[in-house]
Coordinates of C-alpha atoms in Angstrom, one line a residue:
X1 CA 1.4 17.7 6.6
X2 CA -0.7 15.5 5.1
X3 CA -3.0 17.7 2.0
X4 CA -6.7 17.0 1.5
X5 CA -6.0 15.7 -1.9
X6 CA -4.1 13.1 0.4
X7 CA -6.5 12.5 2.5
X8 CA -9.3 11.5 -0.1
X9 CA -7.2 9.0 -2.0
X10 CA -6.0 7.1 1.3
X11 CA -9.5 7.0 2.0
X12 CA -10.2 5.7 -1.1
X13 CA -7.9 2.9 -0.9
X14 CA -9.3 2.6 2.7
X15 CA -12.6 1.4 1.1
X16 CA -10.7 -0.9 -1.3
X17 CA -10.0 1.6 -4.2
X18 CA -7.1 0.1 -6.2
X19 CA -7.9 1.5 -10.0
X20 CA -8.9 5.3 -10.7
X21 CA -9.3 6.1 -14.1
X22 CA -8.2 9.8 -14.9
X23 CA -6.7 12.6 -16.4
X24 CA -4.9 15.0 -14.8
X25 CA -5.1 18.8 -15.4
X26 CA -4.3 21.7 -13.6
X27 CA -7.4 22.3 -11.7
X28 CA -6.7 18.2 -10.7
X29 CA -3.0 18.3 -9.5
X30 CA -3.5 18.2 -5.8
X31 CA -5.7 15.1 -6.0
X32 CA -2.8 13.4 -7.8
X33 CA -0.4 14.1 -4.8
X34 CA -2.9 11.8 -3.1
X35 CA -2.0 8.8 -5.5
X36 CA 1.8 9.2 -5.7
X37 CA 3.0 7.1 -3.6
X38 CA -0.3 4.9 -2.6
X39 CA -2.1 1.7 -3.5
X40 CA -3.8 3.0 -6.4
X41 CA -3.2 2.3 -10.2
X42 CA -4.0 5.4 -12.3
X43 CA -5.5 4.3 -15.5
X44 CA -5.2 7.1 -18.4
X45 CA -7.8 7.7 -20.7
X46 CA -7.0 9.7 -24.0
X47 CA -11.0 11.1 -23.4
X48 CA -13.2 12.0 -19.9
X49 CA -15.8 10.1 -21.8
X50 CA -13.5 7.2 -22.4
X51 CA -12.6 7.2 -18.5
X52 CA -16.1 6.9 -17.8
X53 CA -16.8 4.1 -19.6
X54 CA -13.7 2.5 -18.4
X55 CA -15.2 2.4 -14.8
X56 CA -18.3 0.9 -15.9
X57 CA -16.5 -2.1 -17.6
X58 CA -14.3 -2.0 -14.4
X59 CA -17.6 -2.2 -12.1
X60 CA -19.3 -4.2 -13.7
X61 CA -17.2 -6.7 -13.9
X62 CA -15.2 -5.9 -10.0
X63 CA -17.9 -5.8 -8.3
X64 CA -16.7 -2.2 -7.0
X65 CA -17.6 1.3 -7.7
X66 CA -15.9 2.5 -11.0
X67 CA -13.6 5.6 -9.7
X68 CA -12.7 8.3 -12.0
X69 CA -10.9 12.0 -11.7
X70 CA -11.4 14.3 -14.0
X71 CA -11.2 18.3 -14.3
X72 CA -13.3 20.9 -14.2
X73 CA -15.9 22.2 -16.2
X74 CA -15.1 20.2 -20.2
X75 CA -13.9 17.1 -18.1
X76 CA -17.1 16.7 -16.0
X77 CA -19.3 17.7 -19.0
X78 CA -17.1 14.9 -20.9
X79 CA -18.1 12.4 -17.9
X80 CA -22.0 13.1 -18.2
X81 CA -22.5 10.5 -21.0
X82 CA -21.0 7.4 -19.2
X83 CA -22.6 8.2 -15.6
X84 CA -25.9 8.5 -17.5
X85 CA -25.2 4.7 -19.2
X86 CA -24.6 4.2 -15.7
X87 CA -27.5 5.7 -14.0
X88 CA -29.8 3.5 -16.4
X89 CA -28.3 0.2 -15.7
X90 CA -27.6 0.6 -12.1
X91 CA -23.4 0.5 -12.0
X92 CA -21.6 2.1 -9.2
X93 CA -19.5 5.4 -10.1
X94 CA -17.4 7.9 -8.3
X95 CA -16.6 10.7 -10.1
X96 CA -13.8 13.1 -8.8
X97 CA -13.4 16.4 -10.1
X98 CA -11.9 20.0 -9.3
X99 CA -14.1 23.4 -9.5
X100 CA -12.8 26.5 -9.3
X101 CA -12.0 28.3 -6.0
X102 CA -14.9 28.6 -3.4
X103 CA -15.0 32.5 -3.7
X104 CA -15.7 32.6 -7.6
X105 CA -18.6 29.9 -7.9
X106 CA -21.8 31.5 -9.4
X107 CA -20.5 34.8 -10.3
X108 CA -19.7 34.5 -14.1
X109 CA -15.9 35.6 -14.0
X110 CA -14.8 33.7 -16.8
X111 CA -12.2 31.9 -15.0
X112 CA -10.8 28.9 -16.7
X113 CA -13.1 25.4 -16.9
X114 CA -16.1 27.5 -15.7
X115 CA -19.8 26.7 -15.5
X116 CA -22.9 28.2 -13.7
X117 CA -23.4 25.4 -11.7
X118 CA -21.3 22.1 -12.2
X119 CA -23.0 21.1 -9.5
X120 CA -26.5 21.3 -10.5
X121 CA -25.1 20.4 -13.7
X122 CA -24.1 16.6 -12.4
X123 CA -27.2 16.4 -10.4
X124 CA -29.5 15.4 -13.6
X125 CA -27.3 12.0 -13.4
X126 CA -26.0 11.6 -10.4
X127 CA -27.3 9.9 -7.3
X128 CA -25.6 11.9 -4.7
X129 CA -24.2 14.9 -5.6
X130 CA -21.6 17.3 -3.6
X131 CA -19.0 19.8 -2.9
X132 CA -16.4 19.0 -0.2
X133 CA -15.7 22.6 0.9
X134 CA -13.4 22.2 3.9
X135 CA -11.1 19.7 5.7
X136 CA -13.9 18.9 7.9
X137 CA -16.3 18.2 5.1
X138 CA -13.8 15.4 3.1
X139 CA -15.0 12.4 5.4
X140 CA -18.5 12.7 5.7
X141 CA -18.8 13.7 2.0
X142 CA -17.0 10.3 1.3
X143 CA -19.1 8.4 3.3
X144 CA -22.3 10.1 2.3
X145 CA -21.2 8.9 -1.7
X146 CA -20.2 5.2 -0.8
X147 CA -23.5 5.3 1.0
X148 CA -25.5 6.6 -1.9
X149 CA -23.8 3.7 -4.2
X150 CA -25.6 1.2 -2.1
X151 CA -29.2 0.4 -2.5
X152 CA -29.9 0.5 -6.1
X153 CA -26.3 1.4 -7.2
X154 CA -25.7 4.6 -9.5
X155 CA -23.0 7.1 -10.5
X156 CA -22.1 9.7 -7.7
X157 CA -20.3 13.0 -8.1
X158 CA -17.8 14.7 -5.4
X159 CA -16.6 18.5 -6.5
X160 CA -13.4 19.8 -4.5
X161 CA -12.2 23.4 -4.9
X162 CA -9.1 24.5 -6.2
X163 CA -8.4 26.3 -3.2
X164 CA -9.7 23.3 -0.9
X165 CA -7.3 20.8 -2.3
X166 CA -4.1 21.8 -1.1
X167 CA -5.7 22.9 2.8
X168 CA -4.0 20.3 5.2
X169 CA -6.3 17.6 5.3
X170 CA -8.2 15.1 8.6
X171 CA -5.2 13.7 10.1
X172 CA -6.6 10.3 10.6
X173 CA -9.2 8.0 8.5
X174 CA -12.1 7.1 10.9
X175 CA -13.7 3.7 10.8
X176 CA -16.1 3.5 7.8
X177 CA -19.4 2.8 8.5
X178 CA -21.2 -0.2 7.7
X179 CA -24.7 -1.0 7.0
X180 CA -26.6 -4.5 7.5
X181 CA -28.6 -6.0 4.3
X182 CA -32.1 -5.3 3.3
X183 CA -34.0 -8.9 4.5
X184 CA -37.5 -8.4 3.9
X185 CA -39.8 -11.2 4.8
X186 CA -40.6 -13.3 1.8
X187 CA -43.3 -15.8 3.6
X188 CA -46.3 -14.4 1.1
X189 CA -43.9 -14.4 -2.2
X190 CA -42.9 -18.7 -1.3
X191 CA -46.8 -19.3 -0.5
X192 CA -47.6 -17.5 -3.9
X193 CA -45.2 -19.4 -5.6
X194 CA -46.3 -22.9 -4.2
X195 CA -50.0 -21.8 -5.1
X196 CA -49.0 -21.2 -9.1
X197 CA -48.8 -24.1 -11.5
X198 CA -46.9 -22.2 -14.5
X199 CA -44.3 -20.0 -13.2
X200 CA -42.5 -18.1 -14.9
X201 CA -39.4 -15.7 -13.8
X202 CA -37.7 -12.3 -15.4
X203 CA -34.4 -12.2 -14.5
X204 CA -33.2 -9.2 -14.6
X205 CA -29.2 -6.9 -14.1
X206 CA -30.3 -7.5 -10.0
X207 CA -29.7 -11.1 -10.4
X208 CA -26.5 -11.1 -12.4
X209 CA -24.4 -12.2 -9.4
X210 CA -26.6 -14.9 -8.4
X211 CA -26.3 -17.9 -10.7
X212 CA -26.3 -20.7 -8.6
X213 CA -29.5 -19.7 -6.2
X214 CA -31.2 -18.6 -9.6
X215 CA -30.9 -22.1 -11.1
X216 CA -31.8 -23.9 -8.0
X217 CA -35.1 -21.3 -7.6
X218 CA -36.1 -21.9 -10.9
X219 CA -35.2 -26.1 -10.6
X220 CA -37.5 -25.8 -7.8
X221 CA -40.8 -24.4 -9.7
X222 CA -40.1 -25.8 -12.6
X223 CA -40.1 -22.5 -13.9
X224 CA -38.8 -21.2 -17.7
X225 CA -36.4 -17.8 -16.7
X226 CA -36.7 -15.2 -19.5
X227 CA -33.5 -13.2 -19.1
X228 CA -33.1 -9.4 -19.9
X229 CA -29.8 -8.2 -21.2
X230 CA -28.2 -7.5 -18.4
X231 CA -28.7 -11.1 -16.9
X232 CA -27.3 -12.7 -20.2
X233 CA -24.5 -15.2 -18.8
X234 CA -27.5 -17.1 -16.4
X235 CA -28.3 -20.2 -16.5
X236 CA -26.0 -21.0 -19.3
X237 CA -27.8 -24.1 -21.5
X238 CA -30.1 -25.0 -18.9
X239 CA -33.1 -26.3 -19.7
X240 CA -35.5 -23.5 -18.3
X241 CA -32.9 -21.3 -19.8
X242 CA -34.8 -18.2 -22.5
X243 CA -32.0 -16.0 -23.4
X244 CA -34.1 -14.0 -25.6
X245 CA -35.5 -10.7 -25.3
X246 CA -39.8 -10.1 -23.8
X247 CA -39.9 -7.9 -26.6
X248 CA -40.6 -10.5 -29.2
X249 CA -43.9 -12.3 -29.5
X250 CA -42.9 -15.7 -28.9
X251 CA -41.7 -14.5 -25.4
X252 CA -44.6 -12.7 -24.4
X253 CA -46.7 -15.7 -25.4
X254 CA -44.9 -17.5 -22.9
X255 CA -45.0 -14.9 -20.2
X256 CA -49.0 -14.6 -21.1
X257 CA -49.3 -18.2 -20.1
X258 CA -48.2 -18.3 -17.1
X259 CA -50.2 -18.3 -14.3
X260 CA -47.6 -16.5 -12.3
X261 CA -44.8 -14.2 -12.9
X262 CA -41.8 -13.7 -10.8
X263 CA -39.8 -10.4 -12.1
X264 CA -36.9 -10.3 -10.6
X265 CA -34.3 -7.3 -10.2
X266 CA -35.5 -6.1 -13.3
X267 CA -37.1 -2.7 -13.5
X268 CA -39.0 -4.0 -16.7
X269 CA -38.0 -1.0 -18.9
X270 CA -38.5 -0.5 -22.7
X271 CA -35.1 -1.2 -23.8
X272 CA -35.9 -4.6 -23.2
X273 CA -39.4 -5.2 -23.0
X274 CA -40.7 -3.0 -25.7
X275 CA -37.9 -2.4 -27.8
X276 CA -40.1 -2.0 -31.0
X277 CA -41.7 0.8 -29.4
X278 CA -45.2 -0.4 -29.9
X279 CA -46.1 1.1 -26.6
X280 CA -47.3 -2.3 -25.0
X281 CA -45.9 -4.8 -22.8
X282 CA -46.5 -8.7 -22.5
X283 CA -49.7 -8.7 -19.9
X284 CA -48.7 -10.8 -16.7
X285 CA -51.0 -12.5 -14.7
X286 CA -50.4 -12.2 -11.0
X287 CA -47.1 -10.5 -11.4
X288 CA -44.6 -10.5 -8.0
X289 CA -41.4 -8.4 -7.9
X290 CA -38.6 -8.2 -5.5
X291 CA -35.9 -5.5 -5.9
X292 CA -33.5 -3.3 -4.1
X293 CA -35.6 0.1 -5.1
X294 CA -38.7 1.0 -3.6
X295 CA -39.3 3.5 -6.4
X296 CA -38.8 1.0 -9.0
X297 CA -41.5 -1.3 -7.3
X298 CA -44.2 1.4 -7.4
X299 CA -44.0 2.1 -11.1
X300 CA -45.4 -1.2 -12.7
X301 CA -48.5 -2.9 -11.0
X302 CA -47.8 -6.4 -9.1
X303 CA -49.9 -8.3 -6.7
X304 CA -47.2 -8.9 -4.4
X305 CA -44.0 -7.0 -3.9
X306 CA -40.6 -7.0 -1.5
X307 CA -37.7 -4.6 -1.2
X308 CA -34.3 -6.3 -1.3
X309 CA -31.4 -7.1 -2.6
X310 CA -31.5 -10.3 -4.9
X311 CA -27.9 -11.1 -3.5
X312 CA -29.6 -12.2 -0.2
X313 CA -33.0 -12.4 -1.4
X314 CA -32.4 -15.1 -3.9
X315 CA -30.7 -17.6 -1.9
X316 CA -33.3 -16.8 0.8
X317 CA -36.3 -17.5 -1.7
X318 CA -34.2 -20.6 -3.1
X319 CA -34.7 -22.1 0.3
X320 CA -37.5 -21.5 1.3
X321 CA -39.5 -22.6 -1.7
X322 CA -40.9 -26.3 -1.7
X323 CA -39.8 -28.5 -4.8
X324 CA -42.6 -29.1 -7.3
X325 CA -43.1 -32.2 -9.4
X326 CA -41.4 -31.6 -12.6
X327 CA -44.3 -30.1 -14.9
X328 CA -44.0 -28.8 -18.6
X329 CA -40.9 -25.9 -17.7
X330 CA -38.6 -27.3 -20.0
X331 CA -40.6 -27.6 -22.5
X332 CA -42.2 -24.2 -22.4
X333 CA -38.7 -22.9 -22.8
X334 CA -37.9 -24.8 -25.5
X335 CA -40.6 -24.2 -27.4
X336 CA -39.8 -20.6 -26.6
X337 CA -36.2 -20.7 -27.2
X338 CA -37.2 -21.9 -30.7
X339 CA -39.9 -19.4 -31.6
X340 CA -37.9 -16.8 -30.9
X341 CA -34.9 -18.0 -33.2
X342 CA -37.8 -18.2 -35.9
X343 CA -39.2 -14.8 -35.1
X344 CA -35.6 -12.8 -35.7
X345 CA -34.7 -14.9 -38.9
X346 CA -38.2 -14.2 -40.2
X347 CA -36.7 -10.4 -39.7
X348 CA -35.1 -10.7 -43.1
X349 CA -32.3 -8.2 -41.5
X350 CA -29.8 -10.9 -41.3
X351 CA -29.9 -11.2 -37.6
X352 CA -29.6 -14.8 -37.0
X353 CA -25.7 -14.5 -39.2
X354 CA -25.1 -12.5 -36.8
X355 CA -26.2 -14.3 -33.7
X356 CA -23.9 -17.4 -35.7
X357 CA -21.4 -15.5 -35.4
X358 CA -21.1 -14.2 -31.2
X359 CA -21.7 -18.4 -31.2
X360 CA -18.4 -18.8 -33.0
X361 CA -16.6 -16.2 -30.7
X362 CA -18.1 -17.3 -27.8
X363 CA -16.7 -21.0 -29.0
X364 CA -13.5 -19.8 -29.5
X365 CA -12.9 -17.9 -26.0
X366 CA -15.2 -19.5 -23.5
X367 CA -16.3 -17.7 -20.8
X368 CA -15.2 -14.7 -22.0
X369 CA -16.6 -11.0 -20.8
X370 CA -18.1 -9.7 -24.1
X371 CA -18.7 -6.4 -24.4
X372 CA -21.0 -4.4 -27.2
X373 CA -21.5 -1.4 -28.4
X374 CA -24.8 -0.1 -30.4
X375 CA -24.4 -2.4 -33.5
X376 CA -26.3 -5.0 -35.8
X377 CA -24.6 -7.8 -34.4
X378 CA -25.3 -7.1 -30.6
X379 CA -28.9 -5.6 -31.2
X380 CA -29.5 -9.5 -32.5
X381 CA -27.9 -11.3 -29.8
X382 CA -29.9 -9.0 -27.4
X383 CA -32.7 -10.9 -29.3
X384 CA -31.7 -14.1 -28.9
X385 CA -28.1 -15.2 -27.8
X386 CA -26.9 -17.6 -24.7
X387 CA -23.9 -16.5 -23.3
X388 CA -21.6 -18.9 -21.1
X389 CA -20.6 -16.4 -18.3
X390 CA -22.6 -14.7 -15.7
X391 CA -21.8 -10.9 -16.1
X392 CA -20.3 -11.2 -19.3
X393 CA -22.6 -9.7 -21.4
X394 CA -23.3 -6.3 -21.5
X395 CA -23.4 -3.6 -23.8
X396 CA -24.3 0.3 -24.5
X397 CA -27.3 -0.7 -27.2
X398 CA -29.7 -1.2 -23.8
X399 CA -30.6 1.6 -21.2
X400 CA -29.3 4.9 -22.1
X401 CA -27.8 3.7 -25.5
X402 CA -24.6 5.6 -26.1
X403 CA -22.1 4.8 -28.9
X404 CA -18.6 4.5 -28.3
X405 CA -19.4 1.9 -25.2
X406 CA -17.6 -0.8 -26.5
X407 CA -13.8 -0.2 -26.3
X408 CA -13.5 1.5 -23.2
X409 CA -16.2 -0.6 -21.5
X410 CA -13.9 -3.6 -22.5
X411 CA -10.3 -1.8 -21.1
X412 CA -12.3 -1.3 -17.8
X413 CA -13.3 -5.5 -17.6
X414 CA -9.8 -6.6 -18.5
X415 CA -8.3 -4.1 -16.0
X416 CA -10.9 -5.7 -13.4
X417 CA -10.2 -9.1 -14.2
X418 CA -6.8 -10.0 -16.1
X419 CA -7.5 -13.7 -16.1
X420 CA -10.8 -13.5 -18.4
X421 CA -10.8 -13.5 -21.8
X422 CA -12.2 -10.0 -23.0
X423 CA -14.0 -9.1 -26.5
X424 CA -15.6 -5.8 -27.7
X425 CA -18.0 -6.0 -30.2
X426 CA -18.5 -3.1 -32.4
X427 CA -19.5 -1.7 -35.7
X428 CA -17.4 0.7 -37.5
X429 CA -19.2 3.8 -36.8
X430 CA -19.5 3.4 -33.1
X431 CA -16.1 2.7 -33.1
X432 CA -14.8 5.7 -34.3
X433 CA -16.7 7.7 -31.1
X434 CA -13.6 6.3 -28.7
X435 CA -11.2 4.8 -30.9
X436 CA -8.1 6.7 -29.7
X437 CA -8.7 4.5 -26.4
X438 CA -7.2 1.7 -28.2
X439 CA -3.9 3.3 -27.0
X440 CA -5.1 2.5 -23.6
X441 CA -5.1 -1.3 -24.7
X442 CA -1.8 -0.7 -25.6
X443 CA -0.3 0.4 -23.0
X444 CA -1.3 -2.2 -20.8
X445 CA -0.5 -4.7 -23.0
X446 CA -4.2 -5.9 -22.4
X447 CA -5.6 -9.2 -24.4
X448 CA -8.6 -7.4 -26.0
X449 CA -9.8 -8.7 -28.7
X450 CA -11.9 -6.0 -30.6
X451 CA -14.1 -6.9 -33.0
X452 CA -15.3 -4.4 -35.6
X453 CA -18.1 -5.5 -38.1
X454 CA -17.3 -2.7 -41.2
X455 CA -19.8 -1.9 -43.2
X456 CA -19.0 1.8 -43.8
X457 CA -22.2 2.7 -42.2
X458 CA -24.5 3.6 -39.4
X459 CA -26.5 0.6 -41.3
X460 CA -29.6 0.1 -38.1
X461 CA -30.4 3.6 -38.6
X462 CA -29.7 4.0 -42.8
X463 CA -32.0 1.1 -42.9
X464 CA -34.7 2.6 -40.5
X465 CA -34.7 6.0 -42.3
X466 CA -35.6 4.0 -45.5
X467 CA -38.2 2.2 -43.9
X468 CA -39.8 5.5 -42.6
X469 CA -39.5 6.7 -46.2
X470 CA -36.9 9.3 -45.6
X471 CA -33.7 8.9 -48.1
X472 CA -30.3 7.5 -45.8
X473 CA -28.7 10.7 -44.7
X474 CA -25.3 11.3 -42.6
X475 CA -25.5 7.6 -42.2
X476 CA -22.3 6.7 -44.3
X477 CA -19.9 8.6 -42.3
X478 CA -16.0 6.6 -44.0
X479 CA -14.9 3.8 -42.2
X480 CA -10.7 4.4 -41.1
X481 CA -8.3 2.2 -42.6
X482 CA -8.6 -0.5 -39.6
X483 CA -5.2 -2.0 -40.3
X484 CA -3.5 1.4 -40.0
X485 CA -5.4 2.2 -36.8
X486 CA -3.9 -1.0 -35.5
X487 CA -0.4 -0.2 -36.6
X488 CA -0.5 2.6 -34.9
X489 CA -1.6 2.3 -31.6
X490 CA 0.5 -0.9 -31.6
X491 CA -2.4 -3.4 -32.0
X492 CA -2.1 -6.6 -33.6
X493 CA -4.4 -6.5 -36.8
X494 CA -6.2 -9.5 -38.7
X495 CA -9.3 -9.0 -41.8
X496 CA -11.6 -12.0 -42.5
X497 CA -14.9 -12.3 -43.6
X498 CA -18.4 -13.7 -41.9
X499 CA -18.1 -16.7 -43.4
X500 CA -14.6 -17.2 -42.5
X501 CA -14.7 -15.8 -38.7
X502 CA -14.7 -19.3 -37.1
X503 CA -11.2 -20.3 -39.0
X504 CA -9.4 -17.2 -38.7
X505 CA -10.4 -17.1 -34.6
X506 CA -8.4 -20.5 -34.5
X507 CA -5.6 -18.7 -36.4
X508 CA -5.2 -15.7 -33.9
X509 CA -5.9 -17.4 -30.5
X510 CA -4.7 -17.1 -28.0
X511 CA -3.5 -13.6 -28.0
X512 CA -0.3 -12.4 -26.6
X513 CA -2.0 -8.3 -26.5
X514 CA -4.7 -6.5 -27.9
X515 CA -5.7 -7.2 -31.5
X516 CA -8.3 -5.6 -33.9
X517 CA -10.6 -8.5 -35.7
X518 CA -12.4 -6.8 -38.9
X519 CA -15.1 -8.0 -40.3
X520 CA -16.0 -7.2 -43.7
X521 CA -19.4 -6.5 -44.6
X522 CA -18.8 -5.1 -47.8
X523 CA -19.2 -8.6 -49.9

């Protein structure tokens, strides 16, 4: 007899499942006599929020929904903080947990792991939401949460009983369902575009996948492409190339003069737009957007809109547009691309050492995915920095902006691609929210390098407190002896300074297994 607990992990490798991230409990058991025995590699986290994180950095990076099982109740609660980093920057995410038996839900018994509603509870994050309650239910449920992952993609939560688990289960996978693209017709966006003399594009998360249709779109109009954070990796040292955030002046002055702007899978969002919080936005002139959510469309004014996903929609648009004569793109974006590297260092906050710095580590291991936490270092080179790999930059300091992103994030990208270099960039507070995952590293003897910048202290926000006139407090929380933390989890372990990151990096590469790089700040 083949359980339900069965049945929903061979249907998960049915839909090309191979990684689940989870830890088991008791209200969880029956799930895991699903995955002895099958295709899938269980991944264990030493924290549910950990696990989360790791399916992001596994998505984002695979290409697949992130798939995680957790328990009830603490473990789903545990789980809420990486499905809402996922909500906000559109990453696929199954998450798997127990409740308690069918008979007890809502009536306050005080049975173990109980909530009012975990249900409800998931639903403030969640896409798709539901509780597989019988045999009959497993398949639908299933496809109903793959279903909800497509479209704009988001985290999805499926509850199964304790008493449901161990029922005996479908007794054969039906064929999954399949759905065709979204094609909308993009005849007024090409005559637009041939009508506008200074183009420029916003290239946003939507367009991460699409580097080569991208580059021959923007070839095509002559057309600078500002990038947001989650399109960093574009375009790498292109001439229309902007890798530098619409927040600062220099790019909104060249958004402002264009005579058309094509926004692009982005859903042109504060965290990268207005990240000052001055509560304005660069004014564009005869703005078109094309993205896979309706509901995104409708919240920011355009003169021209279409539904799709840029996966098709970009090569479509690529071909259909007419070649202009070569104008002034490139050097709008250079002009741009310099500006903006004058604006941070005129910061005084040391950003552009900082932005040196991810040069000299993205120098070191090309094409590497680089993954960031909330941190100086990566708050400047989501100012300004040019990375060399599409999809390898992204970070927790955009979106919903949870600490502790970094070193799970990066676990989840090296387990979803074992040939690419990985780094996690982090400062030593934010650290210290998921360090026990290093263990993780270890075990999977995965080439991470983690890089910590130590400064014993939540320095972006000491620093804003000052400048609000309110005295620096609970920002100095003490940094752990790094070289100890290493030792024990099993890491390899190396100090150096700023000035001295470029030479020690030739020193340590390449790297047999994980290692922690500190940098010290205190000089």
């Amino acid at each position: 007899m083949r359980t339900i607990g069965q049945a929903l992990a061979q249907n998960l490798v049915d839909r090309g499942v191979e990684v689940v991230f989870g830890i088991p409990g008791v209200h969880t058991i029956e799930l895991y006599r699903g995955i002895e025995g099958s295709e899938i590699r269980h991944i264990t986290p030493r924290h549910e929020q950990g696990a989360g994180f790791m399916a992001d950095g596994y998505a984002r990076v695979s290409g697949k929904p992130g798939v995680v099982f957790v328990i009830t109740g603490p473990g789903l609660i545990n789980t809420l903080t990486p499905m809402a980093q996922a909500r906000a920057d559109s990453i696929p995410m199954l998450v798997v947990t127990g409740v308690n038996r069918r008979d007890s839900l809502s009536k306050g018994l005080g049975l173990l792991h109980e909530l009012p509603d975990q249900l409800g509870l998931s639903q403030t994050v969640s896409k798709h939401a539901e509780q597989v309650a019988s045999a009959e239910a497993l398949e639908g449920a299933l496809h109903r949460a793959f279903a909800a992952m497509e479209g704009r993609p988001a985290p999805v939560h499926l509850e199964v009983p304790t008493d449901v688990m161990p029922l005996p289960g479908p007794s054969a996978v039906t064929s999954l369902p399949s759905s065709d693209p979204i094609l909308p017709d993009l005849s007024l966006v090409a005559a637009r575009l041939a009508e506008a003399k200074r183009v420029v594009i916003l290239a946003g998360g939507g367009c991460r996948t699409e580097n080569f249709a991208l580059t021959q779109l923007a070839e095509k109009l002559d057309a600078p492409v500002v990038q947001t954070v989650n399109a960093r990796g574009l375009m790498h040292g292109h001439a229309l190339t902007v890798a530098a955030s619409p927040s600062l002046a220099s790019v909104r002055a060249l958004i402002e003069d264009a005579d058309c702007v094509l926004a692009l899978g982005t859903e042109l969002g504060p965290t990268d737009y207005d990240m000052y919080a001055t509560n304005t936005y660069p004014q564009m002139e005869n703005m078109i957007r094309i993205d896979i959510c309706a509901d995104q469309l409708a919240r920011h004014e355009a003169v021209l809109t279409a539904v799709g996903d840029l996966k098709h929609c970009l090569p479509m648009l690529a071909e259909m547009v007419a070649r202009k004569a070569p104008n002034d793109g490139a050097e709008r974006a250079a002009q741009a691309r310099a500006a903006a590297m004058e604006e941070v260092t005129a910061l005084g906050l040391g950003y552009d050492a900082f932005i040196s710095q991810i040069e000299d580590l993205r120098a070191a291991l090309p094409h590497a995915v680089m993954v960031g936490d909330s941190t100086q270092a990566v708050y400047a080179a989501n100012l300004v920095y040019d990375h060399d790999r599409p999809g390898g930059w992204f970070n927790g300091a955009t979106g919903f902006g949870a600490l502790g992103y970094a070193i799970p994030a990066a676990i989840g990208a090296a387990l979803a691609d074992p040939a690419a270099p990985v780094i996690a960039l982090m400062g030593d507070g934010g650290a210290q929210f998921t360090l026990p995952e290093l263990g993780v590293a270890s075990d999977e003897n995965l080439p991470i390098l983690f890089v910590v910048w130590n400064n014993n202290a939540f320095l972006e926000i000491a620093n804003s407190m000052e400048a609000a006139g309110i005295k620096a407090t609970g920002c100095h929380p003490g940094a752990p002896d790094f070289s100890a933390i290493a030792a024990a989890y099993r890491l390899g372990f190396k100090r150096t300074t700023p000035e001295a990151l470029s030479q020690v990096l030739a020193e340590v590469l390449p790297l047999s297994g994980p290692m922690i790089l500190e940098v010290d700040m205190s000089a």
